[in-house]
CSV table of C-alpha atoms in Angstrom, one decimal:
chain,number,residue,atom,x,y,z
C,996,MET,CA,0.0,0.0,0.0
C,997,ALA,CA,1.5,3.3,-1.1
C,998,GLY,CA,1.5,6.3,1.2
C,999,PRO,CA,0.3,9.8,0.2
C,1000,SER,CA,2.4,11.6,-2.3
C,1001,SER,CA,4.7,14.4,-1.2
C,1002,SER,CA,2.4,16.9,-3.0
C,1003,SER,CA,-0.4,16.1,-0.7
C,1004,LEU,CA,1.5,16.5,2.6
C,1005,GLU,CA,1.4,19.8,4.4
C,1006,SER,CA,4.5,21.0,6.3
C,1007,VAL,CA,4.0,21.8,9.9
C,1008,LEU,CA,7.6,22.8,10.5
C,1009,HIS,CA,7.0,26.5,9.8
C,1010,GLU,CA,5.3,28.6,12.4
C,1011,ALA,CA,4.4,32.2,11.5
C,1012,ARG,CA,2.0,33.0,14.4
C,1013,ARG,CA,3.1,35.5,17.0
C,1014,PHE,CA,2.0,35.6,20.6
C,1015,PRO,CA,3.0,39.0,22.0
C,1016,PRO,CA,3.2,39.2,25.8
C,1017,PRO,CA,0.8,41.3,27.8
C,1018,LYS,CA,1.8,45.0,27.9
C,1019,ASP,CA,2.3,45.1,31.7
C,1020,PHE,CA,4.6,42.1,31.5
C,1021,ALA,CA,6.6,43.6,28.5
C,1022,ALA,CA,7.0,46.9,30.5
C,1023,ARG,CA,8.8,45.0,33.3
C,1024,ALA,CA,11.0,43.0,30.9
C,1025,ARG,CA,14.7,43.0,31.5
C,1026,LEU,CA,15.4,43.4,27.8
C,1027,PRO,CA,13.3,46.1,26.0
C,1028,ALA,CA,11.6,45.0,22.9
C,1029,ALA,CA,13.7,47.2,20.6
C,1030,GLU,CA,16.9,45.7,22.0
C,1031,ALA,CA,15.5,42.2,21.7
C,1032,GLU,CA,14.7,42.9,18.0
C,1033,ARG,CA,18.2,44.3,17.4
C,1034,LEU,CA,19.7,41.1,18.9
C,1035,ARG,CA,17.4,38.9,16.7
C,1036,ARG,CA,18.5,40.8,13.6
C,1037,LEU,CA,22.2,40.6,14.6
C,1038,ALA,CA,21.9,36.9,15.3
C,1039,ALA,CA,20.4,36.3,11.8
C,1040,GLU,CA,22.7,38.6,9.9
C,1041,ASP,CA,26.1,38.1,11.7
C,1042,PRO,CA,25.9,35.0,13.9
C,1043,ASP,CA,29.7,35.1,14.6
C,1044,ARG,CA,29.5,38.6,16.0
C,1045,PHE,CA,26.3,37.9,17.9
C,1046,TRP,CA,27.7,34.8,19.7
C,1047,GLY,CA,31.1,36.5,20.2
C,1048,GLU,CA,29.3,39.3,22.0
C,1049,GLN,CA,27.3,36.8,24.1
C,1050,ALA,CA,30.4,34.8,25.0
C,1051,ALA,CA,32.3,37.9,26.0
C,1052,CYS,CA,29.9,38.2,29.0
C,1053,ILE,CA,31.6,35.3,30.7
C,1054,ALA,CA,35.2,35.0,31.9
C,1055,TRP,CA,37.6,33.1,29.6
C,1056,ARG,CA,40.9,31.7,30.9
C,1057,THR,CA,42.1,31.8,27.3
C,1058,PRO,CA,40.2,33.8,24.7
C,1059,TRP,CA,38.9,32.1,21.6
C,1060,THR,CA,40.5,32.8,18.2
C,1061,LYS,CA,37.5,31.9,16.1
C,1062,VAL,CA,33.8,31.8,17.1
C,1063,LEU,CA,32.8,28.9,14.8
C,1064,ASP,CA,34.8,26.5,12.7
C,1065,TRP,CA,32.1,24.8,10.7
C,1066,GLN,CA,33.3,21.8,8.6
C,1067,PRO,CA,30.2,19.6,8.2
C,1068,PRO,CA,29.4,17.4,9.9
C,1069,ARG,CA,31.7,18.9,12.6
C,1070,ALA,CA,31.2,22.2,14.3
C,1071,ARG,CA,33.8,23.6,16.8
C,1072,TRP,CA,32.7,26.6,18.8
C,1073,PHE,CA,35.0,29.2,20.3
C,1074,VAL,CA,38.1,27.6,18.9
C,1075,GLY,CA,41.1,27.8,21.1
C,1076,GLY,CA,39.2,29.2,24.0
C,1077,LYS,CA,39.3,27.7,27.5
C,1078,LEU,CA,37.1,28.4,30.4
C,1079,ASN,CA,36.6,27.4,34.0
C,1080,VAL,CA,32.9,26.6,34.3
C,1081,SER,CA,33.1,26.5,38.0
C,1082,TYR,CA,34.5,30.0,38.1
C,1083,ASN,CA,31.8,31.4,35.8
C,1084,CYS,CA,29.0,29.7,37.8
C,1085,LEU,CA,30.2,30.4,41.3
C,1086,ASP,CA,33.5,32.2,42.0
C,1087,ARG,CA,33.0,35.3,40.0
C,1088,HIS,CA,29.9,36.1,42.1
C,1089,LEU,CA,31.8,35.9,45.4
C,1090,ALA,CA,33.6,39.2,45.2
C,1091,PRO,CA,30.5,41.4,45.7
C,1092,ARG,CA,28.8,38.8,48.0
C,1093,GLY,CA,31.7,36.9,49.7
C,1094,ASP,CA,30.6,37.5,53.2
C,1095,LYS,CA,27.0,36.3,52.7
C,1096,THR,CA,25.8,32.7,53.3
C,1097,ALA,CA,25.3,30.9,50.1
C,1098,LEU,CA,23.5,27.8,51.6
C,1099,LEU,CA,22.2,27.2,55.1
C,1100,TRP,CA,21.3,23.6,55.7
């Protein structure tokens, strides 16, 4: 028994609907809508720059030399860079709060 032809199948992989947040929620957002749109455009137009800017927000032991080395099927991100994940998750937050209890059991 043959299945339906590809001309009779409808793709459901493309979603065009938008669901804007309530105005009062958007007013309290950490990232204003205009900045979010700028970041969306940058990510689409220049992904290396976008991800480079995002990665610059964390501390690197050794900075990367290239954001992405894409040689299908292999992708290497932040080539040459080294980080200490523990430092980025915990230690860098200690300086301003070092005298406060982190966990009380």
